[in-house]
Amino acid sequence: MSLLKTILESQGGAVAGQLAKQFGLDANQASSVLNQLVPALSAGVKRNTSQQSGLDGLIGALTKGNHQRYLDDASHVSQQATVDDGNKILGHLFGSKDVSRQVATRAAEQTGVSSSVLKKMLPVVATMVMGGLSKQSNSGAGGALAGLLGGGQQQSAGQSLLTSFLDSDGDGSVADDLLGMLMKR
């Protein structure tokens, strides 16, 4: 299951519904926003995990961060602690607030939702992305978390997890998805 689908379907859609409610959006707008922000955050994860230290950081966050709670309980969407955690995640993924602002501006152009609202949503969506990745890695699908933690044959399971995470159109190739993200710039 794609990361976006994991987020949209969490708690029967309650998490996405709470996100929409908190930011004054309807369900279609929230879905559109998630369709724009999740791939941008995925690209940040891809950049970070291209280096061993970034991959190690992601593994550490997935094993210690309890990020799955953001998708298991819709009430987390409206908590200040979620925003604080999301801002830390954004710092790791993008490195600067300028990049976060650019992501929000691009998403605003695509969705019609104001960039000021998207700037406030971005940290919450970042926690959802980590929650989705945590949920997928803990699901036991192909021993993905074990693959991330191990080496050899298990490493391919970790790479498979990242590939499925970044493969937004579900065609099995990350290259076209990354190219599409770059073309939107």
mmCIF file with all atom_site columns, N, CA and C in Angstrom, residues 27-75:
data_model
loop_
_atom_site.group_PDB
_atom_site.id
_atom_site.type_symbol
_atom_site.label_atom_id
_atom_site.label_alt_id
_atom_site.label_comp_id
_atom_site.label_asym_id
_atom_site.label_entity_id
_atom_site.label_seq_id
_atom_site.pdbx_PDB_ins_code
_atom_site.Cartn_x
_atom_site.Cartn_y
_atom_site.Cartn_z
_atom_site.occupancy
_atom_site.B_iso_or_equiv
_atom_site.pdbx_formal_charge
_atom_site.auth_seq_id
_atom_site.auth_comp_id
_atom_site.auth_asym_id
_atom_site.auth_atom_id
_atom_site.pdbx_PDB_model_num
ATOM 1   N N  . ALA A 1 27 ? -13.083 17.696 2.597  1.00 0.00 ? 27 ALA A N  1
ATOM 2   C CA . ALA A 1 27 ? -12.362 16.436 2.400  1.00 0.00 ? 27 ALA A CA 1
ATOM 3   C C  . ALA A 1 27 ? -11.571 16.418 1.094  1.00 0.00 ? 27 ALA A C  1
ATOM 4   N N  . ASN A 1 28 ? -12.144 16.979 0.026  1.00 0.00 ? 28 ASN A N  1
ATOM 5   C CA . ASN A 1 28 ? -11.434 17.008 -1.262 1.00 0.00 ? 28 ASN A CA 1
ATOM 6   C C  . ASN A 1 28 ? -10.189 17.882 -1.202 1.00 0.00 ? 28 ASN A C  1
ATOM 7   N N  . GLN A 1 29 ? -10.297 19.024 -0.530 1.00 0.00 ? 29 GLN A N  1
ATOM 8   C CA . GLN A 1 29 ? -9.132  19.893 -0.394 1.00 0.00 ? 29 GLN A CA 1
ATOM 9   C C  . GLN A 1 29 ? -8.032  19.206 0.417  1.00 0.00 ? 29 GLN A C  1
ATOM 10  N N  . ALA A 1 30 ? -8.423  18.558 1.516  1.00 0.00 ? 30 ALA A N  1
ATOM 11  C CA . ALA A 1 30 ? -7.433  17.860 2.339  1.00 0.00 ? 30 ALA A CA 1
ATOM 12  C C  . ALA A 1 30 ? -6.738  16.761 1.540  1.00 0.00 ? 30 ALA A C  1
ATOM 13  N N  . SER A 1 31 ? -7.495  16.024 0.765  1.00 0.00 ? 31 SER A N  1
ATOM 14  C CA . SER A 1 31 ? -6.919  14.974 -0.073 1.00 0.00 ? 31 SER A CA 1
ATOM 15  C C  . SER A 1 31 ? -5.965  15.571 -1.106 1.00 0.00 ? 31 SER A C  1
ATOM 16  N N  . SER A 1 32 ? -6.361  16.672 -1.709 1.00 0.00 ? 32 SER A N  1
ATOM 17  C CA . SER A 1 32 ? -5.517  17.348 -2.694 1.00 0.00 ? 32 SER A CA 1
ATOM 18  C C  . SER A 1 32 ? -4.212  17.832 -2.059 1.00 0.00 ? 32 SER A C  1
ATOM 19  N N  . VAL A 1 33 ? -4.324  18.390 -0.861 1.00 0.00 ? 33 VAL A N  1
ATOM 20  C CA . VAL A 1 33 ? -3.134  18.858 -0.143 1.00 0.00 ? 33 VAL A CA 1
ATOM 21  C C  . VAL A 1 33 ? -2.207  17.686 0.154  1.00 0.00 ? 33 VAL A C  1
ATOM 22  N N  . LEU A 1 34 ? -2.758  16.597 0.656  1.00 0.00 ? 34 LEU A N  1
ATOM 23  C CA . LEU A 1 34 ? -1.940  15.427 0.954  1.00 0.00 ? 34 LEU A CA 1
ATOM 24  C C  . LEU A 1 34 ? -1.297  14.877 -0.313 1.00 0.00 ? 34 LEU A C  1
ATOM 25  N N  . ASN A 1 35 ? -2.012  14.918 -1.437 1.00 0.00 ? 35 ASN A N  1
ATOM 26  C CA . ASN A 1 35 ? -1.458  14.465 -2.715 1.00 0.00 ? 35 ASN A CA 1
ATOM 27  C C  . ASN A 1 35 ? -0.269  15.309 -3.148 1.00 0.00 ? 35 ASN A C  1
ATOM 28  N N  . GLN A 1 36 ? -0.195  16.539 -2.703 1.00 0.00 ? 36 GLN A N  1
ATOM 29  C CA . GLN A 1 36 ? 0.932   17.404 -3.040 1.00 0.00 ? 36 GLN A CA 1
ATOM 30  C C  . GLN A 1 36 ? 2.062   17.314 -2.016 1.00 0.00 ? 36 GLN A C  1
ATOM 31  N N  . LEU A 1 37 ? 1.707   17.296 -0.739 1.00 0.00 ? 37 LEU A N  1
ATOM 32  C CA . LEU A 1 37 ? 2.731   17.364 0.304  1.00 0.00 ? 37 LEU A CA 1
ATOM 33  C C  . LEU A 1 37 ? 3.431   16.036 0.559  1.00 0.00 ? 37 LEU A C  1
ATOM 34  N N  . VAL A 1 38 ? 2.717   14.929 0.498  1.00 0.00 ? 38 VAL A N  1
ATOM 35  C CA . VAL A 1 38 ? 3.340   13.638 0.785  1.00 0.00 ? 38 VAL A CA 1
ATOM 36  C C  . VAL A 1 38 ? 4.488   13.341 -0.185 1.00 0.00 ? 38 VAL A C  1
ATOM 37  N N  . PRO A 1 39 ? 4.325   13.534 -1.504 1.00 0.00 ? 39 PRO A N  1
ATOM 38  C CA . PRO A 1 39 ? 5.469   13.298 -2.399 1.00 0.00 ? 39 PRO A CA 1
ATOM 39  C C  . PRO A 1 39 ? 6.652   14.245 -2.134 1.00 0.00 ? 39 PRO A C  1
ATOM 40  N N  . ALA A 1 40 ? 6.368   15.486 -1.754 1.00 0.00 ? 40 ALA A N  1
ATOM 41  C CA . ALA A 1 40 ? 7.460   16.417 -1.453 1.00 0.00 ? 40 ALA A CA 1
ATOM 42  C C  . ALA A 1 40 ? 8.226   15.957 -0.213 1.00 0.00 ? 40 ALA A C  1
ATOM 43  N N  . LEU A 1 41 ? 7.503   15.509 0.797  1.00 0.00 ? 41 LEU A N  1
ATOM 44  C CA . LEU A 1 41 ? 8.157   14.995 1.998  1.00 0.00 ? 41 LEU A CA 1
ATOM 45  C C  . LEU A 1 41 ? 8.891   13.694 1.683  1.00 0.00 ? 41 LEU A C  1
ATOM 46  N N  . SER A 1 42 ? 8.316   12.877 0.816  1.00 0.00 ? 42 SER A N  1
ATOM 47  C CA . SER A 1 42 ? 8.973   11.636 0.392  1.00 0.00 ? 42 SER A CA 1
ATOM 48  C C  . SER A 1 42 ? 10.308  11.932 -0.286 1.00 0.00 ? 42 SER A C  1
ATOM 49  N N  . ALA A 1 43 ? 10.342  12.985 -1.080 1.00 0.00 ? 43 ALA A N  1
ATOM 50  C CA . ALA A 1 43 ? 11.597  13.370 -1.739 1.00 0.00 ? 43 ALA A CA 1
ATOM 51  C C  . ALA A 1 43 ? 12.640  13.764 -0.702 1.00 0.00 ? 43 ALA A C  1
ATOM 52  N N  . GLY A 1 44 ? 12.203  14.437 0.359  1.00 0.00 ? 44 GLY A N  1
ATOM 53  C CA . GLY A 1 44 ? 13.124  14.785 1.446  1.00 0.00 ? 44 GLY A CA 1
ATOM 54  C C  . GLY A 1 44 ? 13.673  13.547 2.132  1.00 0.00 ? 44 GLY A C  1
ATOM 55  N N  . VAL A 1 45 ? 12.824  12.562 2.348  1.00 0.00 ? 45 VAL A N  1
ATOM 56  C CA . VAL A 1 45 ? 13.278  11.302 2.938  1.00 0.00 ? 45 VAL A CA 1
ATOM 57  C C  . VAL A 1 45 ? 14.284  10.637 1.999  1.00 0.00 ? 45 VAL A C  1
ATOM 58  N N  . LYS A 1 46 ? 13.975  10.627 0.723  1.00 0.00 ? 46 LYS A N  1
ATOM 59  C CA . LYS A 1 46 ? 14.865  9.998  -0.264 1.00 0.00 ? 46 LYS A CA 1
ATOM 60  C C  . LYS A 1 46 ? 16.242  10.661 -0.244 1.00 0.00 ? 46 LYS A C  1
ATOM 61  N N  . ARG A 1 47 ? 16.259  11.988 -0.224 1.00 0.00 ? 47 ARG A N  1
ATOM 62  C CA . ARG A 1 47 ? 17.549  12.695 -0.168 1.00 0.00 ? 47 ARG A CA 1
ATOM 63  C C  . ARG A 1 47 ? 18.316  12.310 1.092  1.00 0.00 ? 47 ARG A C  1
ATOM 64  N N  . ASN A 1 48 ? 17.640  12.302 2.228  1.00 0.00 ? 48 ASN A N  1
ATOM 65  C CA . ASN A 1 48 ? 18.316  11.990 3.487  1.00 0.00 ? 48 ASN A CA 1
ATOM 66  C C  . ASN A 1 48 ? 18.813  10.564 3.547  1.00 0.00 ? 48 ASN A C  1
ATOM 67  N N  . THR A 1 49 ? 18.048  9.631  3.035  1.00 0.00 ? 49 THR A N  1
ATOM 68  C CA . THR A 1 49 ? 18.437  8.230  3.137  1.00 0.00 ? 49 THR A CA 1
ATOM 69  C C  . THR A 1 49 ? 19.433  7.808  2.068  1.00 0.00 ? 49 THR A C  1
ATOM 70  N N  . SER A 1 50 ? 19.785  8.715  1.182  1.00 0.00 ? 50 SER A N  1
ATOM 71  C CA . SER A 1 50 ? 20.809  8.392  0.185  1.00 0.00 ? 50 SER A CA 1
ATOM 72  C C  . SER A 1 50 ? 22.193  8.326  0.834  1.00 0.00 ? 50 SER A C  1
ATOM 73  N N  . GLN A 1 51 ? 22.312  8.873  2.041  1.00 0.00 ? 51 GLN A N  1
ATOM 74  C CA . GLN A 1 51 ? 23.552  8.781  2.806  1.00 0.00 ? 51 GLN A CA 1
ATOM 75  C C  . GLN A 1 51 ? 23.313  7.874  4.000  1.00 0.00 ? 51 GLN A C  1
ATOM 76  N N  . GLN A 1 52 ? 24.318  7.129  4.380  1.00 0.00 ? 52 GLN A N  1
ATOM 77  C CA . GLN A 1 52 ? 24.174  6.172  5.481  1.00 0.00 ? 52 GLN A CA 1
ATOM 78  C C  . GLN A 1 52 ? 23.699  6.857  6.758  1.00 0.00 ? 52 GLN A C  1
ATOM 79  N N  . SER A 1 53 ? 24.212  8.035  7.052  1.00 0.00 ? 53 SER A N  1
ATOM 80  C CA . SER A 1 53 ? 23.804  8.717  8.283  1.00 0.00 ? 53 SER A CA 1
ATOM 81  C C  . SER A 1 53 ? 22.313  9.069  8.255  1.00 0.00 ? 53 SER A C  1
ATOM 82  N N  . GLY A 1 54 ? 21.808  9.421  7.092  1.00 0.00 ? 54 GLY A N  1
ATOM 83  C CA . GLY A 1 54 ? 20.382  9.711  6.963  1.00 0.00 ? 54 GLY A CA 1
ATOM 84  C C  . GLY A 1 54 ? 19.535  8.464  7.117  1.00 0.00 ? 54 GLY A C  1
ATOM 85  N N  . LEU A 1 55 ? 19.994  7.365  6.543  1.00 0.00 ? 55 LEU A N  1
ATOM 86  C CA . LEU A 1 55 ? 19.288  6.097  6.691  1.00 0.00 ? 55 LEU A CA 1
ATOM 87  C C  . LEU A 1 55 ? 19.306  5.660  8.152  1.00 0.00 ? 55 LEU A C  1
ATOM 88  N N  . ASP A 1 56 ? 20.455  5.818  8.815  1.00 0.00 ? 56 ASP A N  1
ATOM 89  C CA . ASP A 1 56 ? 20.551  5.479  10.233 1.00 0.00 ? 56 ASP A CA 1
ATOM 90  C C  . ASP A 1 56 ? 19.604  6.342  11.060 1.00 0.00 ? 56 ASP A C  1
ATOM 91  N N  . GLY A 1 57 ? 19.512  7.626  10.718 1.00 0.00 ? 57 GLY A N  1
ATOM 92  C CA . GLY A 1 57 ? 18.596  8.518  11.426 1.00 0.00 ? 57 GLY A CA 1
ATOM 93  C C  . GLY A 1 57 ? 17.151  8.107  11.251 1.00 0.00 ? 57 GLY A C  1
ATOM 94  N N  . LEU A 1 58 ? 16.785  7.708  10.042 1.00 0.00 ? 58 LEU A N  1
ATOM 95  C CA . LEU A 1 58 ? 15.418  7.262  9.782  1.00 0.00 ? 58 LEU A CA 1
ATOM 96  C C  . LEU A 1 58 ? 15.116  5.984  10.565 1.00 0.00 ? 58 LEU A C  1
ATOM 97  N N  . ILE A 1 59 ? 16.050  5.056  10.558 1.00 0.00 ? 59 ILE A N  1
ATOM 98  C CA . ILE A 1 59 ? 15.866  3.812  11.311 1.00 0.00 ? 59 ILE A CA 1
ATOM 99  C C  . ILE A 1 59 ? 15.680  4.125  12.793 1.00 0.00 ? 59 ILE A C  1
ATOM 100 N N  . GLY A 1 60 ? 16.517  5.015  13.307 1.00 0.00 ? 60 GLY A N  1
ATOM 101 C CA . GLY A 1 60 ? 16.402  5.391  14.714 1.00 0.00 ? 60 GLY A CA 1
ATOM 102 C C  . GLY A 1 60 ? 15.051  6.028  15.014 1.00 0.00 ? 60 GLY A C  1
ATOM 103 N N  . ALA A 1 61 ? 14.614  6.910  14.136 1.00 0.00 ? 61 ALA A N  1
ATOM 104 C CA . ALA A 1 61 ? 13.319  7.570  14.339 1.00 0.00 ? 61 ALA A CA 1
ATOM 105 C C  . ALA A 1 61 ? 12.178  6.568  14.282 1.00 0.00 ? 61 ALA A C  1
ATOM 106 N N  . LEU A 1 62 ? 12.260  5.621  13.368 1.00 0.00 ? 62 LEU A N  1
ATOM 107 C CA . LEU A 1 62 ? 11.189  4.633  13.234 1.00 0.00 ? 62 LEU A CA 1
ATOM 108 C C  . LEU A 1 62 ? 11.148  3.666  14.416 1.00 0.00 ? 62 LEU A C  1
ATOM 109 N N  . THR A 1 63 ? 12.301  3.360  14.973 1.00 0.00 ? 63 THR A N  1
ATOM 110 C CA . THR A 1 63 ? 12.320  2.401  16.078 1.00 0.00 ? 63 THR A CA 1
ATOM 111 C C  . THR A 1 63 ? 12.043  3.052  17.427 1.00 0.00 ? 63 THR A C  1
ATOM 112 N N  . LYS A 1 64 ? 12.339  4.343  17.572 1.00 0.00 ? 64 LYS A N  1
ATOM 113 C CA . LYS A 1 64 ? 12.200  4.996  18.871 1.00 0.00 ? 64 LYS A CA 1
ATOM 114 C C  . LYS A 1 64 ? 11.122  6.067  18.927 1.00 0.00 ? 64 LYS A C  1
ATOM 115 N N  . GLY A 1 65 ? 10.669  6.557  17.778 1.00 0.00 ? 65 GLY A N  1
ATOM 116 C CA . GLY A 1 65 ? 9.839   7.750  17.752 1.00 0.00 ? 65 GLY A CA 1
ATOM 117 C C  . GLY A 1 65 ? 8.356   7.574  18.007 1.00 0.00 ? 65 GLY A C  1
ATOM 118 N N  . ASN A 1 66 ? 7.845   6.361  17.999 1.00 0.00 ? 66 ASN A N  1
ATOM 119 C CA . ASN A 1 66 ? 6.412   6.123  18.187 1.00 0.00 ? 66 ASN A CA 1
ATOM 120 C C  . ASN A 1 66 ? 5.572   7.006  17.264 1.00 0.00 ? 66 ASN A C  1
ATOM 121 N N  . HIS A 1 67 ? 5.999   7.155  16.028 1.00 0.00 ? 67 HIS A N  1
ATOM 122 C CA . HIS A 1 67 ? 5.293   8.005  15.068 1.00 0.00 ? 67 HIS A CA 1
ATOM 123 C C  . HIS A 1 67 ? 3.965   7.416  14.615 1.00 0.00 ? 67 HIS A C  1
ATOM 124 N N  . GLN A 1 68 ? 3.807   6.128  14.762 1.00 0.00 ? 68 GLN A N  1
ATOM 125 C CA . GLN A 1 68 ? 2.575   5.480  14.325 1.00 0.00 ? 68 GLN A CA 1
ATOM 126 C C  . GLN A 1 68 ? 1.355   6.063  15.046 1.00 0.00 ? 68 GLN A C  1
ATOM 127 N N  . ARG A 1 69 ? 1.568   6.612  16.228 1.00 0.00 ? 69 ARG A N  1
ATOM 128 C CA . ARG A 1 69 ? 0.459   7.185  17.000 1.00 0.00 ? 69 ARG A CA 1
ATOM 129 C C  . ARG A 1 69 ? -0.262  8.290  16.243 1.00 0.00 ? 69 ARG A C  1
ATOM 130 N N  . TYR A 1 70 ? 0.439   8.958  15.327 1.00 0.00 ? 70 TYR A N  1
ATOM 131 C CA . TYR A 1 70 ? -0.179  10.055 14.584 1.00 0.00 ? 70 TYR A CA 1
ATOM 132 C C  . TYR A 1 70 ? -1.266  9.558  13.628 1.00 0.00 ? 70 TYR A C  1
ATOM 133 N N  . LEU A 1 71 ? -1.171  8.291  13.236 1.00 0.00 ? 71 LEU A N  1
ATOM 134 C CA . LEU A 1 71 ? -2.200  7.717  12.372 1.00 0.00 ? 71 LEU A CA 1
ATOM 135 C C  . LEU A 1 71 ? -3.163  6.821  13.131 1.00 0.00 ? 71 LEU A C  1
ATOM 136 N N  . ASP A 1 72 ? -2.778  6.414  14.327 1.00 0.00 ? 72 ASP A N  1
ATOM 137 C CA . ASP A 1 72 ? -3.637  5.541  15.121 1.00 0.00 ? 72 ASP A CA 1
ATOM 138 C C  . ASP A 1 72 ? -4.674  6.305  15.934 1.00 0.00 ? 72 ASP A C  1
ATOM 139 N N  . ASP A 1 73 ? -4.461  7.605  16.121 1.00 0.00 ? 73 ASP A N  1
ATOM 140 C CA . ASP A 1 73 ? -5.369  8.405  16.941 1.00 0.00 ? 73 ASP A CA 1
ATOM 141 C C  . ASP A 1 73 ? -5.503  9.791  16.310 1.00 0.00 ? 73 ASP A C  1
ATOM 142 N N  . ALA A 1 74 ? -6.659  10.054 15.719 1.00 0.00 ? 74 ALA A N  1
ATOM 143 C CA . ALA A 1 74 ? -6.895  11.312 15.008 1.00 0.00 ? 74 ALA A CA 1
ATOM 144 C C  . ALA A 1 74 ? -6.762  12.540 15.907 1.00 0.00 ? 74 ALA A C  1
ATOM 145 N N  . SER A 1 75 ? -6.906  12.370 17.220 1.00 0.00 ? 75 SER A N  1
ATOM 146 C CA . SER A 1 75 ? -6.816  13.534 18.116 1.00 0.00 ? 75 SER A CA 1
ATOM 147 C C  . SER A 1 75 ? -5.415  14.142 18.136 1.00 0.00 ? 75 SER A C  1
#
